[in-house]
Amino acid sequence: MSLTDQLPADWRARLPAAIVNAQLPAMDAFLTAEADAGQTVFPPRDRVFAALRLTPWQDVRVVILGQDPYHDEGQACGLAFSVPDGVRTPPSLRNIFKELATDLGEPPPASGNLETWARQGVLLLNTVLTVRAHAANSHQHQGWEAVTDAIITAAAARPEPVVFLLWGAPAQRKAGLINAPHHHLLTAPHPSPLSAHRGFLGSRPFSTANRLLTAAGRPPVAWHLPAAHPPPHPPEQLSLFGCMTVLSDDVGATLLKKGAPLRIPQAASVQPTTIGTTGAACEIRKRHKQV
């Protein structure tokens, strides 16, 4: 399927004809030439416009601009800064989550997948939409900038206030495309480990964006992402300090220490406690049944 065919109808209607009828076919030809030359390109072609599919034009309330997609295997998914479930969180995204924790008290998410944000009207847009594998910025100045400039201009045509988060110099160079006075531009250094400490960390973009949206009568973004939880201990066996084992059943629990079983009724809980610095023990506390 061509890039033009993948472009959602609501966005296509708001892009100049020169972009739809000329620039996108040119980008198709460029990507085909890359494939013919044996180059691996990220994201997959059917994910290039994922950000536009997940965030319809009429729903846009926040725009976060990235640079180009992640360039390692399995990372790029068509959403700026996001990675698919199960993929290790890249350093820039870790810093975004660190700022999310500082700003809103959110715990570290279980995944770097930001689709939850995109479905709430947060347009996660890179200024360059493809990249060669393992070659950052390799598709800059190949024509994508004209396409994404047109997308940013279309987002800035929203009649309701939109908050634009411009992180890093390349994103901030797009500020001239956002002229309407009812929009808000929040700038900060890029969250990359090379620059995050220069002002991204501590910038509180999430609470500030919500405050601006609320003041304009627009719903705030629920920035919360499902938190990571440590795996629970298997119910049939719990090891305490490597020297005691609790075997549980529907009657109670058996504490095994040096081969000597000790029955513990269900009304008791087993909590580990350390004795001095040389050993460990198990403290049994009665739990009174609540009526």
Tab-separated table of C-alpha atoms in Angstrom:
chain	number	residue	atom	x	y	z
A	1	MET	CA	0.000	0.000	0.000
A	2	SER	CA	1.344	3.421	-0.929
A	3	LEU	CA	2.020	6.134	1.629
A	4	THR	CA	-0.770	8.208	0.112
A	5	ASP	CA	-3.217	5.352	0.608
A	6	GLN	CA	-2.076	4.926	4.222
A	7	LEU	CA	-2.646	8.587	5.074
A	8	PRO	CA	-5.861	8.891	7.127
A	9	ALA	CA	-8.606	10.759	5.296
A	10	ASP	CA	-9.041	13.434	7.962
A	11	TRP	CA	-5.362	14.400	7.779
A	12	ARG	CA	-5.188	14.055	3.997
A	13	ALA	CA	-8.002	16.601	3.632
A	14	ARG	CA	-5.923	19.166	5.541
A	15	LEU	CA	-2.587	18.737	3.763
A	16	PRO	CA	-1.648	20.698	0.647
A	17	ALA	CA	-2.252	18.941	-2.667
A	18	ALA	CA	1.460	19.185	-3.445
A	19	ILE	CA	2.223	17.041	-0.396
A	20	VAL	CA	-0.417	14.412	-1.124
A	21	ASN	CA	0.039	14.212	-4.884
A	22	ALA	CA	3.775	14.811	-5.276
A	23	GLN	CA	5.796	14.633	-2.083
A	24	LEU	CA	4.342	11.393	-0.740
A	25	PRO	CA	4.881	9.551	-4.055
A	26	ALA	CA	8.445	10.863	-3.993
A	27	MET	CA	8.910	9.443	-0.496
A	28	ASP	CA	7.486	6.120	-1.687
A	29	ALA	CA	10.077	6.084	-4.462
A	30	PHE	CA	12.839	6.937	-1.992
A	31	LEU	CA	11.885	4.105	0.372
A	32	THR	CA	11.667	1.664	-2.533
A	33	ALA	CA	15.164	2.692	-3.642
A	34	GLU	CA	16.453	2.103	-0.100
A	35	ALA	CA	14.948	-1.393	-0.089
A	36	ASP	CA	16.364	-2.147	-3.532
A	37	ALA	CA	19.799	-1.126	-2.244
A	38	GLY	CA	19.499	-3.666	0.572
A	39	GLN	CA	18.914	-1.099	3.301
A	40	THR	CA	16.729	-1.983	6.279
A	41	VAL	CA	14.432	0.923	7.124
A	42	PHE	CA	12.478	1.568	10.331
A	43	PRO	CA	9.612	1.647	11.097
A	44	PRO	CA	7.908	-0.822	8.762
A	45	ARG	CA	6.215	1.058	5.936
A	46	ASP	CA	2.736	0.242	7.241
A	47	ARG	CA	3.608	2.005	10.526
A	48	VAL	CA	4.949	5.259	9.046
A	49	PHE	CA	1.682	7.131	9.692
A	50	ALA	CA	0.743	5.314	12.924
A	51	ALA	CA	0.710	8.619	14.834
A	52	LEU	CA	-1.914	10.065	12.480
A	53	ARG	CA	-4.072	6.940	12.624
A	54	LEU	CA	-4.081	6.858	16.428
A	55	THR	CA	-4.610	10.621	16.832
A	56	PRO	CA	-7.275	11.982	14.467
A	57	TRP	CA	-6.969	15.644	13.518
A	58	GLN	CA	-10.120	16.615	15.383
A	59	ASP	CA	-8.801	15.061	18.630
A	60	VAL	CA	-5.397	16.779	18.780
A	61	ARG	CA	-4.823	18.651	22.031
A	62	VAL	CA	-1.083	18.074	22.638
A	63	VAL	CA	1.727	17.670	20.105
A	64	ILE	CA	5.076	16.169	21.156
A	65	LEU	CA	7.716	16.539	18.452
A	66	GLY	CA	10.576	14.079	18.168
A	67	GLN	CA	13.443	13.941	15.666
A	68	ASP	CA	13.751	10.684	13.755
A	69	PRO	CA	12.642	7.144	14.683
A	70	TYR	CA	14.669	4.783	16.850
A	71	HIS	CA	17.146	2.994	14.614
A	72	ASP	CA	17.659	-0.353	16.349
A	73	GLU	CA	15.753	-3.534	15.586
A	74	GLY	CA	12.190	-3.692	16.883
A	75	GLN	CA	12.100	-0.213	18.443
A	76	ALA	CA	10.445	2.135	15.934
A	77	CYS	CA	6.650	1.927	15.856
A	78	GLY	CA	5.589	5.150	14.147
A	79	LEU	CA	5.088	7.113	17.373
A	80	ALA	CA	7.744	9.562	18.556
A	81	PHE	CA	9.608	8.280	21.639
A	82	SER	CA	7.376	5.180	21.933
A	83	VAL	CA	8.449	1.546	21.621
A	84	PRO	CA	6.328	-1.605	21.340
A	85	ASP	CA	5.459	-3.678	24.392
A	86	GLY	CA	8.301	-5.928	25.461
A	87	VAL	CA	11.043	-3.698	24.051
A	88	ARG	CA	13.592	-2.259	26.455
A	89	THR	CA	12.950	1.410	27.215
A	90	PRO	CA	15.473	3.612	25.342
A	91	PRO	CA	17.449	6.250	27.291
A	92	SER	CA	15.446	9.277	26.076
A	93	LEU	CA	12.183	7.599	27.037
A	94	ARG	CA	13.619	6.663	30.440
A	95	ASN	CA	14.270	10.356	31.025
A	96	ILE	CA	10.714	11.172	29.940
A	97	PHE	CA	9.441	8.669	32.499
A	98	LYS	CA	11.805	10.124	35.110
A	99	GLU	CA	10.316	13.565	34.513
A	100	LEU	CA	6.810	12.089	34.573
A	101	ALA	CA	7.585	10.706	38.038
A	102	THR	CA	8.982	14.033	39.263
A	103	ASP	CA	6.152	16.039	37.757
A	104	LEU	CA	3.119	13.890	38.576
A	105	GLY	CA	4.413	11.198	40.938
A	106	GLU	CA	3.827	8.460	38.377
A	107	PRO	CA	5.673	5.160	39.019
A	108	PRO	CA	7.890	3.653	36.297
A	109	PRO	CA	5.620	2.200	33.596
A	110	ALA	CA	5.647	-1.470	32.708
A	111	SER	CA	6.131	-0.650	29.024
A	112	GLY	CA	7.469	2.086	26.779
A	113	ASN	CA	4.349	1.872	24.626
A	114	LEU	CA	2.761	5.339	24.486
A	115	GLU	CA	-0.364	4.445	22.521
A	116	THR	CA	-2.442	5.351	25.588
A	117	TRP	CA	-1.325	8.960	25.154
A	118	ALA	CA	-1.861	8.927	21.375
A	119	ARG	CA	-5.446	7.722	21.782
A	120	GLN	CA	-6.154	10.719	24.036
A	121	GLY	CA	-5.164	13.297	21.440
A	122	VAL	CA	-1.413	13.471	22.046
A	123	LEU	CA	0.172	13.571	18.578
A	124	LEU	CA	3.566	11.840	18.900
A	125	LEU	CA	5.198	13.081	15.709
A	126	ASN	CA	8.788	12.748	14.534
A	127	THR	CA	10.014	15.445	12.164
A	128	VAL	CA	11.571	12.690	10.006
A	129	LEU	CA	9.415	9.579	9.696
A	130	THR	CA	11.908	6.868	8.675
A	131	VAL	CA	15.534	5.931	9.296
A	132	ARG	CA	18.088	3.390	8.126
A	133	ALA	CA	18.866	0.638	10.580
A	134	HIS	CA	21.639	1.635	12.991
A	135	ALA	CA	22.169	5.020	11.298
A	136	ALA	CA	20.633	7.912	13.226
A	137	ASN	CA	19.492	10.879	11.135
A	138	SER	CA	20.170	8.955	7.916
A	139	HIS	CA	16.871	10.048	6.326
A	140	GLN	CA	17.156	13.732	7.159
A	141	HIS	CA	16.918	16.092	4.185
A	142	GLN	CA	15.347	13.405	1.995
A	143	GLY	CA	11.925	15.037	1.844
A	144	TRP	CA	10.211	14.071	5.071
A	145	GLU	CA	10.583	17.548	6.529
A	146	ALA	CA	8.146	18.966	3.954
A	147	VAL	CA	5.594	16.313	4.927
A	148	THR	CA	5.887	16.802	8.675
A	149	ASP	CA	5.918	20.599	8.342
A	150	ALA	CA	2.555	20.267	6.606
A	151	ILE	CA	1.284	17.989	9.403
A	152	ILE	CA	2.405	20.459	12.081
A	153	THR	CA	0.743	23.301	10.179
A	154	ALA	CA	-2.459	21.260	9.995
A	155	ALA	CA	-2.360	20.604	13.744
A	156	ALA	CA	-1.803	24.331	14.320
A	157	ALA	CA	-4.982	24.992	12.305
A	158	ARG	CA	-7.080	23.500	15.102
A	159	PRO	CA	-9.563	26.110	16.344
A	160	GLU	CA	-9.184	24.918	19.955
A	161	PRO	CA	-5.993	25.567	21.931
A	162	VAL	CA	-3.281	22.941	21.432
A	163	VAL	CA	-0.171	22.561	23.586
A	164	PHE	CA	3.016	21.959	21.585
A	165	LEU	CA	5.922	20.377	23.474
A	166	LEU	CA	9.066	21.223	21.539
A	167	TRP	CA	11.989	19.250	22.953
A	168	GLY	CA	15.385	19.984	21.445
A	169	ALA	CA	16.600	22.386	18.769
A	170	PRO	CA	15.154	20.550	15.717
A	171	ALA	CA	11.674	20.598	17.283
A	172	GLN	CA	12.019	24.216	18.354
A	173	ARG	CA	12.844	25.236	14.795
A	174	LYS	CA	9.238	24.285	13.960
A	175	ALA	CA	7.860	27.019	16.230
A	176	GLY	CA	7.465	29.335	13.249
A	177	LEU	CA	4.789	27.009	11.854
A	178	ILE	CA	2.587	27.592	14.908
A	179	ASN	CA	1.303	31.134	14.596
A	180	ALA	CA	-2.176	31.111	16.102
A	181	PRO	CA	-2.181	33.025	19.404
A	182	HIS	CA	-4.517	30.571	21.147
A	183	HIS	CA	-1.910	27.767	21.054
A	184	HIS	CA	0.794	27.211	23.677
A	185	LEU	CA	4.451	26.356	23.005
A	186	LEU	CA	6.488	24.724	25.778
A	187	THR	CA	10.179	24.370	24.952
A	188	ALA	CA	12.885	22.358	26.704
A	189	PRO	CA	16.108	20.542	25.827
A	190	HIS	CA	15.775	17.101	24.290
A	191	PRO	CA	15.337	14.244	26.821
A	192	SER	CA	18.434	12.507	25.487
A	193	PRO	CA	20.998	11.682	28.201
A	194	LEU	CA	23.300	14.164	26.445
A	195	SER	CA	20.985	17.106	27.110
A	196	ALA	CA	18.238	16.168	29.572
A	197	HIS	CA	20.150	17.632	32.527
A	198	ARG	CA	20.294	21.028	30.803
A	199	GLY	CA	16.663	21.755	31.516
A	200	PHE	CA	14.416	18.944	30.381
A	201	LEU	CA	14.517	17.332	33.800
A	202	GLY	CA	12.554	19.604	36.067
A	203	SER	CA	10.597	21.305	33.271
A	204	ARG	CA	7.277	19.736	34.386
A	205	PRO	CA	5.765	19.555	30.892
A	206	PHE	CA	2.934	17.180	31.783
A	207	SER	CA	1.348	19.161	34.596
A	208	THR	CA	1.910	22.421	32.709
A	209	ALA	CA	0.193	21.064	29.589
A	210	ASN	CA	-2.783	19.902	31.649
A	211	ARG	CA	-3.026	23.235	33.426
A	212	LEU	CA	-3.122	25.054	30.082
A	213	LEU	CA	-5.701	22.654	28.654
A	214	THR	CA	-7.921	22.970	31.712
A	215	ALA	CA	-7.695	26.758	31.638
A	216	ALA	CA	-8.869	26.636	28.008
A	217	GLY	CA	-11.823	24.406	28.894
A	218	ARG	CA	-10.311	21.293	27.303
A	219	PRO	CA	-9.992	17.941	29.107
A	220	PRO	CA	-6.568	17.227	30.610
A	221	VAL	CA	-4.513	14.272	29.445
A	222	ALA	CA	-4.399	11.213	31.698
A	223	TRP	CA	-0.629	10.764	31.536
A	224	HIS	CA	-0.733	7.667	33.737
A	225	LEU	CA	0.694	4.491	32.204
A	226	PRO	CA	0.308	1.037	33.799
A	227	ALA	CA	3.073	0.582	36.349
A	228	ALA	CA	5.585	-2.226	36.424
A	229	HIS	CA	5.124	-4.691	39.266
A	230	PRO	CA	7.654	-7.242	40.517
A	231	PRO	CA	6.529	-10.800	39.816
A	232	PRO	CA	4.704	-12.330	42.797
A	233	HIS	CA	6.184	-15.271	44.659
A	234	PRO	CA	4.621	-18.565	43.630
A	235	PRO	CA	1.835	-19.323	46.105
A	236	GLU	CA	3.028	-22.851	46.727
A	237	GLN	CA	6.470	-21.891	48.019
A	238	LEU	CA	8.075	-18.773	49.456
A	239	SER	CA	11.724	-18.758	50.481
A	240	LEU	CA	12.755	-16.538	53.365
A	241	PHE	CA	16.436	-15.562	53.544
A	242	GLY	CA	17.390	-18.867	51.937
A	243	CYS	CA	17.069	-20.782	55.192
A	244	MET	CA	13.334	-21.173	55.724
A	245	THR	CA	10.526	-22.247	53.457
A	246	VAL	CA	6.804	-21.776	53.838
A	247	LEU	CA	4.539	-24.302	52.134
A	248	SER	CA	0.961	-23.071	51.997
A	249	ASP	CA	-2.253	-24.983	51.480
A	250	ASP	CA	-5.928	-24.480	52.180
A	251	VAL	CA	-5.481	-25.367	55.840
A	252	GLY	CA	-2.599	-23.140	56.788
A	253	ALA	CA	1.141	-23.226	56.291
A	254	THR	CA	4.041	-25.401	57.287
A	255	LEU	CA	7.287	-23.751	58.261
A	256	LEU	CA	10.239	-25.991	57.511
A	257	LYS	CA	13.470	-25.249	59.230
A	258	LYS	CA	16.241	-27.835	59.352
A	259	GLY	CA	13.717	-30.542	58.542
A	260	ALA	CA	11.439	-29.820	61.510
A	261	PRO	CA	7.880	-28.939	60.433
A	262	LEU	CA	5.916	-26.343	62.359
A	263	ARG	CA	2.231	-25.946	61.524
A	264	ILE	CA	0.997	-22.356	61.179
A	265	PRO	CA	-2.767	-21.792	61.054
A	266	GLN	CA	-4.297	-19.548	58.427
A	267	ALA	CA	-4.951	-16.869	61.040
A	268	ALA	CA	-1.212	-16.254	61.308
A	269	SER	CA	0.993	-14.352	58.904
A	270	VAL	CA	4.662	-15.026	58.319
A	271	GLN	CA	6.895	-11.989	58.128
A	272	PRO	CA	10.676	-12.064	57.755
A	273	THR	CA	12.821	-10.218	60.251
A	274	THR	CA	16.573	-9.919	60.571
A	275	ILE	CA	18.356	-10.684	63.821
A	276	GLY	CA	21.470	-8.603	64.218
A	277	THR	CA	23.740	-8.927	61.203
A	278	THR	CA	24.517	-12.627	61.277
A	279	GLY	CA	21.257	-14.485	60.850
A	280	ALA	CA	17.606	-14.454	60.073
A	281	ALA	CA	14.444	-15.644	61.714
A	282	CYS	CA	10.760	-15.816	61.040
A	283	GLU	CA	8.304	-13.796	63.072
A	284	ILE	CA	4.779	-15.205	63.348
A	285	ARG	CA	2.074	-12.670	64.094
A	286	LYS	CA	-1.549	-13.473	64.754
A	287	ARG	CA	-4.118	-11.950	62.397
A	288	HIS	CA	-7.508	-11.463	63.985
A	289	LYS	CA	-10.360	-12.355	61.703
A	290	GLN	CA	-12.376	-9.285	60.667
A	291	VAL	CA	-16.117	-9.599	61.144
